[in-house]
mmCIF file of C-alpha atoms in Angstrom:
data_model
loop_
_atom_site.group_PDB
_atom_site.id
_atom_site.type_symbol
_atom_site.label_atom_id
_atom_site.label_comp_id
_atom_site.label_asym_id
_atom_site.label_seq_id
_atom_site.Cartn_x
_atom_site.Cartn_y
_atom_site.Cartn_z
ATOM 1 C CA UNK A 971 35.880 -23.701 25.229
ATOM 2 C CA UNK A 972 32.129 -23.486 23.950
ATOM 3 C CA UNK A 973 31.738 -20.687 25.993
ATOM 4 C CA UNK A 974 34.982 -19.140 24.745
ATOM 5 C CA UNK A 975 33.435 -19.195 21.349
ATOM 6 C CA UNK A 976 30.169 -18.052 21.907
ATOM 7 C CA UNK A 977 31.699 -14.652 23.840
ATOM 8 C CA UNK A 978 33.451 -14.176 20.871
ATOM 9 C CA UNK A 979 31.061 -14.447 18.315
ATOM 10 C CA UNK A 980 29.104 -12.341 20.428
ATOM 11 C CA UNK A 981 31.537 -9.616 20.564
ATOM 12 C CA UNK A 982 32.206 -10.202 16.984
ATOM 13 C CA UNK A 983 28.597 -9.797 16.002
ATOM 14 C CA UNK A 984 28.824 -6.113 18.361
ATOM 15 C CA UNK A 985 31.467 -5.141 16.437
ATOM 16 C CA UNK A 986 29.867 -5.767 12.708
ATOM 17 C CA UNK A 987 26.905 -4.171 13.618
ATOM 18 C CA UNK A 988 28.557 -0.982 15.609
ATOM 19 C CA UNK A 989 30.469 -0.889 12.206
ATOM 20 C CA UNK A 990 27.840 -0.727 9.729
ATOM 21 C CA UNK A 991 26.416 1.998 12.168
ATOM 22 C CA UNK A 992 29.524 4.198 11.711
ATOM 23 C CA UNK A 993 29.926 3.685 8.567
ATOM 24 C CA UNK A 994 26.341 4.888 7.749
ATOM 25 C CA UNK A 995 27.431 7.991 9.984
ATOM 26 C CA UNK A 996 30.576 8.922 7.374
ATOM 27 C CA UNK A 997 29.703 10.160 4.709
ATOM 28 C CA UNK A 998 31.868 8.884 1.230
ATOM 29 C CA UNK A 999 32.992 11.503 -1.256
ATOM 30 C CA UNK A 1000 34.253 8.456 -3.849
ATOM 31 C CA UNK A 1001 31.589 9.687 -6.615
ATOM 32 C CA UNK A 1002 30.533 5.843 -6.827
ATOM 33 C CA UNK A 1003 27.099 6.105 -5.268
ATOM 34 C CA UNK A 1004 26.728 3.080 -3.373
ATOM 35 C CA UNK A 1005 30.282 2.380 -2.474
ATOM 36 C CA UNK A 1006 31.677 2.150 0.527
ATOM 37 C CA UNK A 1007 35.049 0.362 2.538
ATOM 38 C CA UNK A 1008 32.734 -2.200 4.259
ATOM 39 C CA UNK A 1009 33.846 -2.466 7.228
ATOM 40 C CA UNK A 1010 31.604 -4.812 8.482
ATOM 41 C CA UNK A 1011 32.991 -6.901 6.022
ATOM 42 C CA UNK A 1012 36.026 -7.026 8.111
ATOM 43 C CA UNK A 1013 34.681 -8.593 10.856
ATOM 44 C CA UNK A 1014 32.656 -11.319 8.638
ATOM 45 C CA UNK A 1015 35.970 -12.107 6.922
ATOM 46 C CA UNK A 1016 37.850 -12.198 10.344
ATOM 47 C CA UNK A 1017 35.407 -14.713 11.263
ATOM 48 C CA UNK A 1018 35.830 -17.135 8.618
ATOM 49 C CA UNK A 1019 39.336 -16.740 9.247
ATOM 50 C CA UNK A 1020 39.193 -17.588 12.784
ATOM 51 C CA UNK A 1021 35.930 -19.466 12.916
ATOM 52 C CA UNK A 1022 34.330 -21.906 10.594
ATOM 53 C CA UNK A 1023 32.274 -21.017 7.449
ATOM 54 C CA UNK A 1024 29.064 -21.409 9.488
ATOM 55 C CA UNK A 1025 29.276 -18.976 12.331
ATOM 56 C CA UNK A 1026 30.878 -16.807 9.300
ATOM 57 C CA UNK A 1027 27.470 -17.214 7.591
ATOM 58 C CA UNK A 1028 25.338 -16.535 11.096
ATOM 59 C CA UNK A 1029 27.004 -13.498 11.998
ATOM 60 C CA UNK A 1030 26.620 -12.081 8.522
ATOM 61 C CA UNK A 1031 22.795 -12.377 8.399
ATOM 62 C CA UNK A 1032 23.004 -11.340 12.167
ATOM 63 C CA UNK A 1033 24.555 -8.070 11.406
ATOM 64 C CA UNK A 1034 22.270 -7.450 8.073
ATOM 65 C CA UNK A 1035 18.629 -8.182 10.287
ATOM 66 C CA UNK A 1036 20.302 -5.841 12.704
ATOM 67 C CA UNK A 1037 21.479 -3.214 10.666
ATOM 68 C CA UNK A 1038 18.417 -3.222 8.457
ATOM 69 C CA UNK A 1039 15.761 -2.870 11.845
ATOM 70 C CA UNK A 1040 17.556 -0.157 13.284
ATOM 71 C CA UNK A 1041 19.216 2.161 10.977
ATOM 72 C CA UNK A 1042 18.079 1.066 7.066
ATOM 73 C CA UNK A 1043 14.737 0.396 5.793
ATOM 74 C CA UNK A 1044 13.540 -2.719 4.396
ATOM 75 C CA UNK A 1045 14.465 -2.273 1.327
ATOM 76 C CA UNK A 1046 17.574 -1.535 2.225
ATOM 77 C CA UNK A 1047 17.723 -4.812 4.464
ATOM 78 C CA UNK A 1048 16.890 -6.697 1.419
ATOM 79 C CA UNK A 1049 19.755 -5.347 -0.714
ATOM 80 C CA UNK A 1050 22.001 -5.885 2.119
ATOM 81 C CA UNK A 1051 20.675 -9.483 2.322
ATOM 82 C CA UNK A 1052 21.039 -10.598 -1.226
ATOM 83 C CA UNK A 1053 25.016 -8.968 -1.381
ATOM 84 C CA UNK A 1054 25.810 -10.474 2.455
ATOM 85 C CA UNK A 1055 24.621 -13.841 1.190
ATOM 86 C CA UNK A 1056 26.679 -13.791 -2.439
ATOM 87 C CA UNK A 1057 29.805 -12.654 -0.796
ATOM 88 C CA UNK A 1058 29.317 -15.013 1.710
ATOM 89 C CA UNK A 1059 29.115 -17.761 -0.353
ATOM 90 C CA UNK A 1060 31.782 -16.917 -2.844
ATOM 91 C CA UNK A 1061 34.226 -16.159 -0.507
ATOM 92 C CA UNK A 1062 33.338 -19.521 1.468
ATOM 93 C CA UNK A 1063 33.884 -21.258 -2.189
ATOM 94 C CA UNK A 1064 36.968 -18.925 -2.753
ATOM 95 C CA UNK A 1065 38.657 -20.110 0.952
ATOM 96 C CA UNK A 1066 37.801 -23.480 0.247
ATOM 97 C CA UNK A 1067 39.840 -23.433 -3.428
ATOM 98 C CA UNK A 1068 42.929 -22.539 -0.823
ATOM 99 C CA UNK A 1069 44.539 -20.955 -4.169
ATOM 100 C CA UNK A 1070 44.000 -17.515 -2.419
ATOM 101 C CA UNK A 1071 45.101 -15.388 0.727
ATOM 102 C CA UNK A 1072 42.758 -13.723 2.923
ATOM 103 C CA UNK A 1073 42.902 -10.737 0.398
ATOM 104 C CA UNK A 1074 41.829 -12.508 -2.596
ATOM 105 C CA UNK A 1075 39.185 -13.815 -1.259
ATOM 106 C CA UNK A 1076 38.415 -10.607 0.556
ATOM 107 C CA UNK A 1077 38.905 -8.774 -2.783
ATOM 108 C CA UNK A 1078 36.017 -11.459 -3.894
ATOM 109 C CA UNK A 1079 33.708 -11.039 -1.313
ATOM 110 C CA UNK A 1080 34.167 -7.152 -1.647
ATOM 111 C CA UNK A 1081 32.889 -7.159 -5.482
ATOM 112 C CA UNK A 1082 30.543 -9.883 -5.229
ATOM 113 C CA UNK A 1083 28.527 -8.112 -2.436
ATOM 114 C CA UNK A 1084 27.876 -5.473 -5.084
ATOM 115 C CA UNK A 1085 27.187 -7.623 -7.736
ATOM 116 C CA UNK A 1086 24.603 -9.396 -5.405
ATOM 117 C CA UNK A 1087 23.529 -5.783 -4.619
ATOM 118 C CA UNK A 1088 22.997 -4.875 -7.935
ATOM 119 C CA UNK A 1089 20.968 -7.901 -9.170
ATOM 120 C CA UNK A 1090 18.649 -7.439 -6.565
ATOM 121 C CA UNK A 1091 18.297 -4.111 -7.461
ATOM 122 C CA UNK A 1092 17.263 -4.948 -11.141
ATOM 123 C CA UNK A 1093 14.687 -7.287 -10.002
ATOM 124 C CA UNK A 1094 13.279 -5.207 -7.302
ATOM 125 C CA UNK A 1095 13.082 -2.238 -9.498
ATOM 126 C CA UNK A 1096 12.602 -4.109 -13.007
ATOM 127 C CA UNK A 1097 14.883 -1.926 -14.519
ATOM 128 C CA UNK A 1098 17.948 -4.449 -16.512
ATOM 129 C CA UNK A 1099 20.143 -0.866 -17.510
ATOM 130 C CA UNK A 1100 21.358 -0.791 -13.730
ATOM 131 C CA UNK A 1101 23.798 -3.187 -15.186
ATOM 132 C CA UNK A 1102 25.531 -0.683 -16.693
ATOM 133 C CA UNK A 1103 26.363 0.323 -13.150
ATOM 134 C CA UNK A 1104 28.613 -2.624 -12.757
ATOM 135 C CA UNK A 1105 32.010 -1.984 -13.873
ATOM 136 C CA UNK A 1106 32.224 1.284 -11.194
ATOM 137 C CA UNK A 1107 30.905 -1.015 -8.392
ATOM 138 C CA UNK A 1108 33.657 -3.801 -9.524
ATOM 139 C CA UNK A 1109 36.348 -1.088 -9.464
ATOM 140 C CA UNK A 1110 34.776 -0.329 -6.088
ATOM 141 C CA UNK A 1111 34.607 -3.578 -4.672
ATOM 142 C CA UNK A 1112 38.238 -4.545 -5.639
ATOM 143 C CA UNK A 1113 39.430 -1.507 -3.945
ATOM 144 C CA UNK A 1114 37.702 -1.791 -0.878
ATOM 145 C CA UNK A 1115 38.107 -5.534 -0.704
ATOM 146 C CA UNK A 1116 42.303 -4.843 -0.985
ATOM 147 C CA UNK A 1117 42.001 -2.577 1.929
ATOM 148 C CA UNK A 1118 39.548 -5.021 4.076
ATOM 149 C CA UNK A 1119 42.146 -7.875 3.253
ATOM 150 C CA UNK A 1120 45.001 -5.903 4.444
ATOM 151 C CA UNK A 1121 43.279 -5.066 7.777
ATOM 152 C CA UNK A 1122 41.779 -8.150 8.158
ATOM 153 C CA UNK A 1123 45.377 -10.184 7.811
ATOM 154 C CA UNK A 1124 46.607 -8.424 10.148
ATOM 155 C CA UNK A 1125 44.141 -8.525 12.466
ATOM 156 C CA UNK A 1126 43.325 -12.486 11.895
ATOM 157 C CA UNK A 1127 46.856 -12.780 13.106
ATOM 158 C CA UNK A 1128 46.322 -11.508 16.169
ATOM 159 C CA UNK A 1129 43.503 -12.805 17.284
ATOM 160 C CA UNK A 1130 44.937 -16.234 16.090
ATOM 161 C CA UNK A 1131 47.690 -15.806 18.875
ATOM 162 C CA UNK A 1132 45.340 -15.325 21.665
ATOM 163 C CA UNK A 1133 42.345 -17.557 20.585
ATOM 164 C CA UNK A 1134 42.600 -21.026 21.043
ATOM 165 C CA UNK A 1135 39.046 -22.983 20.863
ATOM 166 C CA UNK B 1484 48.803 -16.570 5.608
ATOM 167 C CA UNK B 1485 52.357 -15.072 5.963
ATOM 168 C CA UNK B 1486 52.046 -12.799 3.044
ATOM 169 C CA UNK B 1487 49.493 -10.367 2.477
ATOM 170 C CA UNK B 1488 48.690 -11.272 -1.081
ATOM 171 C CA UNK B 1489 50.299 -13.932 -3.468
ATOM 172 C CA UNK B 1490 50.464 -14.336 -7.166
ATOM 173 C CA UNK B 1491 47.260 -15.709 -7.541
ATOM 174 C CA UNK B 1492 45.728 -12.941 -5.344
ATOM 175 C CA UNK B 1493 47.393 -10.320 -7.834
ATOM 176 C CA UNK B 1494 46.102 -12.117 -10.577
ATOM 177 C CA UNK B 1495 42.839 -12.101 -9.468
ATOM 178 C CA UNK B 1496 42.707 -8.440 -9.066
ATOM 179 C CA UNK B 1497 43.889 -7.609 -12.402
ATOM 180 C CA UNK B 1498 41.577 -9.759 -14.233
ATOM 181 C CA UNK B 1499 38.565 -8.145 -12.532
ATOM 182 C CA UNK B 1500 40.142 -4.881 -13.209
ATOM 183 C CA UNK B 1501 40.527 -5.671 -16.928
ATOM 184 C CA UNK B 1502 36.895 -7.424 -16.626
ATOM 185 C CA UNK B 1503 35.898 -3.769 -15.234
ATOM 186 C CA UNK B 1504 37.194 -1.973 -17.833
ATOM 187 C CA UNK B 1505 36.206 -4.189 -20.903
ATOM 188 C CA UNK B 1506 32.592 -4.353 -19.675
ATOM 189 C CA UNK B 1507 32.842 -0.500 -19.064
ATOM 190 C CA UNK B 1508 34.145 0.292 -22.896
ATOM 191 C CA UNK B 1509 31.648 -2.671 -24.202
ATOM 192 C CA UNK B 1510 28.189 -0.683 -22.427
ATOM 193 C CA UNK B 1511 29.767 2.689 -24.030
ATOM 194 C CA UNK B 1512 29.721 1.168 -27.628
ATOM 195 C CA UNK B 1513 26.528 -0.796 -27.107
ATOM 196 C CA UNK B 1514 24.937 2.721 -25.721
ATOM 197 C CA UNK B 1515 26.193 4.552 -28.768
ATOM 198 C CA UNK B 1516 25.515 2.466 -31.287
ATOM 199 C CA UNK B 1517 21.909 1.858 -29.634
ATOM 200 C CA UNK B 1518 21.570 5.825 -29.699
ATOM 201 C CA UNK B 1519 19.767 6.708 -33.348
ATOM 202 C CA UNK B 1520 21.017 9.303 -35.234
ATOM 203 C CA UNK B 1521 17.539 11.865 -35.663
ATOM 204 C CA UNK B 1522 15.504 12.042 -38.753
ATOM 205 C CA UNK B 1523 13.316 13.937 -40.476
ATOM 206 C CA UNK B 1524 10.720 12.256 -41.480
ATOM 207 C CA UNK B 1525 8.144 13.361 -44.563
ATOM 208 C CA UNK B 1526 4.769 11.961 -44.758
ATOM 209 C CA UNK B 1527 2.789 12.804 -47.934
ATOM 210 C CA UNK B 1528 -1.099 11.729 -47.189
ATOM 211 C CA UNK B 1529 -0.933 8.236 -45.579
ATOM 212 C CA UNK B 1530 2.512 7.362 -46.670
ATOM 213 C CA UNK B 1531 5.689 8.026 -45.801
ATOM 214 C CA UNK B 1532 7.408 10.051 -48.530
ATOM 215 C CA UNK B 1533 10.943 9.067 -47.489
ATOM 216 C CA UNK B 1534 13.659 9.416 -44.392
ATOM 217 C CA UNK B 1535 16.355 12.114 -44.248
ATOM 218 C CA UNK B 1536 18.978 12.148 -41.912
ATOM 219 C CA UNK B 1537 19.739 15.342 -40.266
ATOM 220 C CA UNK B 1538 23.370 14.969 -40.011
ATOM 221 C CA UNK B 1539 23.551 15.323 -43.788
ATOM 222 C CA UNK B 1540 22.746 18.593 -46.076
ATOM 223 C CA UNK B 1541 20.326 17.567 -48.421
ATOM 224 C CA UNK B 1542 17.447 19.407 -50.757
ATOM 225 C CA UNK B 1543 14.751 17.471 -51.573
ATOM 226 C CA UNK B 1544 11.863 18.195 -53.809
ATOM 227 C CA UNK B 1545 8.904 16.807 -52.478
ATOM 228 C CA UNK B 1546 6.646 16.251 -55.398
ATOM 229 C CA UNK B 1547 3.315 14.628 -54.872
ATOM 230 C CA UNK B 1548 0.922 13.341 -58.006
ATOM 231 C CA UNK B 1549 -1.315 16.145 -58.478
ATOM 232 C CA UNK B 1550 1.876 18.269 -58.933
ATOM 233 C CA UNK B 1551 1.769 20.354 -56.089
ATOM 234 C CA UNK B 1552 5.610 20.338 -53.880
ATOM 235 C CA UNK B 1553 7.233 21.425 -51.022
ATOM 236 C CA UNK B 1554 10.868 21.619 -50.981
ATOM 237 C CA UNK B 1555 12.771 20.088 -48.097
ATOM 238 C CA UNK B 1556 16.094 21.076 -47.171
ATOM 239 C CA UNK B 1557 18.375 19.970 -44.565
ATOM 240 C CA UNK B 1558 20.847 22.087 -43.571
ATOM 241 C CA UNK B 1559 22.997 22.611 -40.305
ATOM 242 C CA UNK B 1560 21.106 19.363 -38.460
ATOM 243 C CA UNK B 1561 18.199 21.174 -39.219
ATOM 244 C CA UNK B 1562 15.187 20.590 -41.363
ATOM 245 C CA UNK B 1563 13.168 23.588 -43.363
ATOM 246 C CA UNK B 1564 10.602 24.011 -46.090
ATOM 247 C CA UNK B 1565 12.441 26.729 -48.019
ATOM 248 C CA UNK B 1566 9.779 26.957 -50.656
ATOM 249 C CA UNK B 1567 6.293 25.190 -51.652
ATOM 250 C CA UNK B 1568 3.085 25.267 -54.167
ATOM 251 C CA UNK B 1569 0.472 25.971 -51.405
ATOM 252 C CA UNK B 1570 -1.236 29.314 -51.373
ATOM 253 C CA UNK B 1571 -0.708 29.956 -47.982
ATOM 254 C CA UNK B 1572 3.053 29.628 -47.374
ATOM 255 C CA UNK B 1573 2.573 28.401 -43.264
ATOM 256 C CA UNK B 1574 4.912 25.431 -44.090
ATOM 257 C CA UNK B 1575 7.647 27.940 -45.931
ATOM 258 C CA UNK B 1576 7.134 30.364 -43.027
ATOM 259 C CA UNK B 1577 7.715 27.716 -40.049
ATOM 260 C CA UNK B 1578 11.084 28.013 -39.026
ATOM 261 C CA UNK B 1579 13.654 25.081 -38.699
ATOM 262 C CA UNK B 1580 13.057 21.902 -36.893
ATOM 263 C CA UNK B 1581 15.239 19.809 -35.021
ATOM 264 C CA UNK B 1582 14.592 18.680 -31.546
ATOM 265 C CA UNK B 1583 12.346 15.771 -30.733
ATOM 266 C CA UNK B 1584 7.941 15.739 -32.337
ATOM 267 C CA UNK B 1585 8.919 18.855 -33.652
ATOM 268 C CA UNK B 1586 6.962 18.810 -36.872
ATOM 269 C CA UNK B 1587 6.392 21.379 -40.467
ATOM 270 C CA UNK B 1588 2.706 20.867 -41.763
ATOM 271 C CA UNK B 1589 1.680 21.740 -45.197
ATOM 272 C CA UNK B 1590 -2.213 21.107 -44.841
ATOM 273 C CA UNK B 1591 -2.972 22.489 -48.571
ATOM 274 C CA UNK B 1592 -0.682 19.341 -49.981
ATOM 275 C CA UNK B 1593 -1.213 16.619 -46.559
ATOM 276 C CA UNK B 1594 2.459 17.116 -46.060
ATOM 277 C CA UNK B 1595 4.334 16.755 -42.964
ATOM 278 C CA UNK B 1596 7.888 16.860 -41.676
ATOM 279 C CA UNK B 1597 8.737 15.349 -38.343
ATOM 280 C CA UNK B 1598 11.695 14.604 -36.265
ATOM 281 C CA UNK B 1599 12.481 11.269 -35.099
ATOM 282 C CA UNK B 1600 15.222 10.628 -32.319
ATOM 283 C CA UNK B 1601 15.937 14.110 -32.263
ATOM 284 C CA UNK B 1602 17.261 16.159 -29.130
ATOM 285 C CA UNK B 1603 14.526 16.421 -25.912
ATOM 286 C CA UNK B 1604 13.399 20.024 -26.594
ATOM 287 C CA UNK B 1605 14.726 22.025 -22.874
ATOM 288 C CA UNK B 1606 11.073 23.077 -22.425
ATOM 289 C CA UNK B 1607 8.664 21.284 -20.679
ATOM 290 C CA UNK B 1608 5.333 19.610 -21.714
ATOM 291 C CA UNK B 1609 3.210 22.317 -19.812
ATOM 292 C CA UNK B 1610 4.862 25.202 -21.917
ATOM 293 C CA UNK B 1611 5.640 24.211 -24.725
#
């Protein structure tokens, strides 16, 4: 059963970061700079759907490290880092409330990765007027985090049918 | 998990949609009142003579102590010494300001006109 779980983190963790990879590959026509579907974000919400909040948390910062060393730069990594570990938490704090579905919560994680995003971005760069930025990336977020909660129902119940730890 | 989305996930959306658009109109009317409507502004000697908006038409005669004057009118967003008591006339001469520094000098009478706020002339620093 251990081992069970560890393959499938494992193959989880392939799939975020072969994700992020072809996402950087298409590129988005939305005229929101910066915004994107996340799909990565479908496996991390997948995970804390079908594993604990922990491993949910591991193979977030797994993917980022990844992601940043072989196809961003460090800054990017730390942007990546400060939005992975927002959305992370809020939609840990947002599953926990179990007043939402999987889309909710995805919709959360979607909007707060940006807002983590964009906070790091005004410290890094000292420049407070990238707030004005916000209300596009919300708009982004919530869309994107409706279409990863779709997907990501459907595909947490299939994989709850065939994974039993 | 049977449903896709619930009440309270519909909710939720909405609110940060409305939260996306209130913060969105809020920045606009913070950005726009923030934004200063341009001046012109006189300075006679070391003082300054007084503030005149360029969105209003206004003539003023600028009339210092030892009687000499330039008059200052503002007309079409732009500001213009039409007429003045120095011998030389370079003040009455200069043409019209209204972008940004842009400035009317009157050296006989220590006059000058300047333009606060106003519109980033399209020339650059080098050439202009």
């Amino acid at each position: 059963m251990k081992t069970r779980k560890i393959a499938y983190l494992g193959l989880l963790i392939a799939l975020a970061f072969i994700f992020s990879y072809v996402e950087s590959l298409i590129p988005v026509h939305s005229g929101i700079p910066g915004a994107k579907l996340g799909l990565a974000n479908l496996v991390i919400i997948v995970a804390l759907y079908t594993l604990n909040d922990g491993d949910a948390f591991l193979l977030s910062m797994i993917r980022i490290v990844l992601t940043g060393f072989t196809f961003g730069s460090m800054a990017a990594m730390l942007y990546s880092l400060a939005g992975g570990i927002m959305s992370l938490l809020v939609m840990v704090a947002a599953k926990r409330t179990k007043r939402l579905t999987l889309t909710g919560v995805s919709v959360l994680g979607g909007i707060f990765h940006n807002v983590g995003q964009i906070l790091m971005a005004i410290l890094v760069l000292d420049t407070p007027s990238l707030v004005y930025y916000l209300p596009a990336l919300l708009l982004a977020g919530s869309l994107s985090g409706v279409a990863i909660g779709v997907l990501g129902a459907a595909v947490t119940k299939r994989i709850r049918k065939i994974v039993i730890w | 998990m049977e449903k896709i989305a619930r009440k309270n996930d519909i909710i939720l959306i909405v609110v940060i949609l409305a939260a996306a658009a209130v913060l969105y109109i809020g920045f606009n009317v913070f950005q726009r009142a923030n934004t200063k409507e341009p001046v012109a502004v006189v300075t006679a000697g070391e003082s300054v003579y007084g503030r005149f908006p360029l969105d209003e038409d206004v003539t003023e005669k600028v009339e210092l102590p030892d009687g000499s004057y330039n008059v200052l009118v503002i007309k079409d967003g732009r500001a213009d010494i039409t007429e003045a008591s120095c011998p030389d006339g370079i003040c009455v001469n200069h043409r019209a300001i209204s972008r940004q520094r842009e400035t009317i000098v009157c050296l006989p009478n220590k006059v000058v006109v300047e333009i606060e706020n106003g519109e980033e002339s399209g020339v650059d620093s080098m050439t202009s």
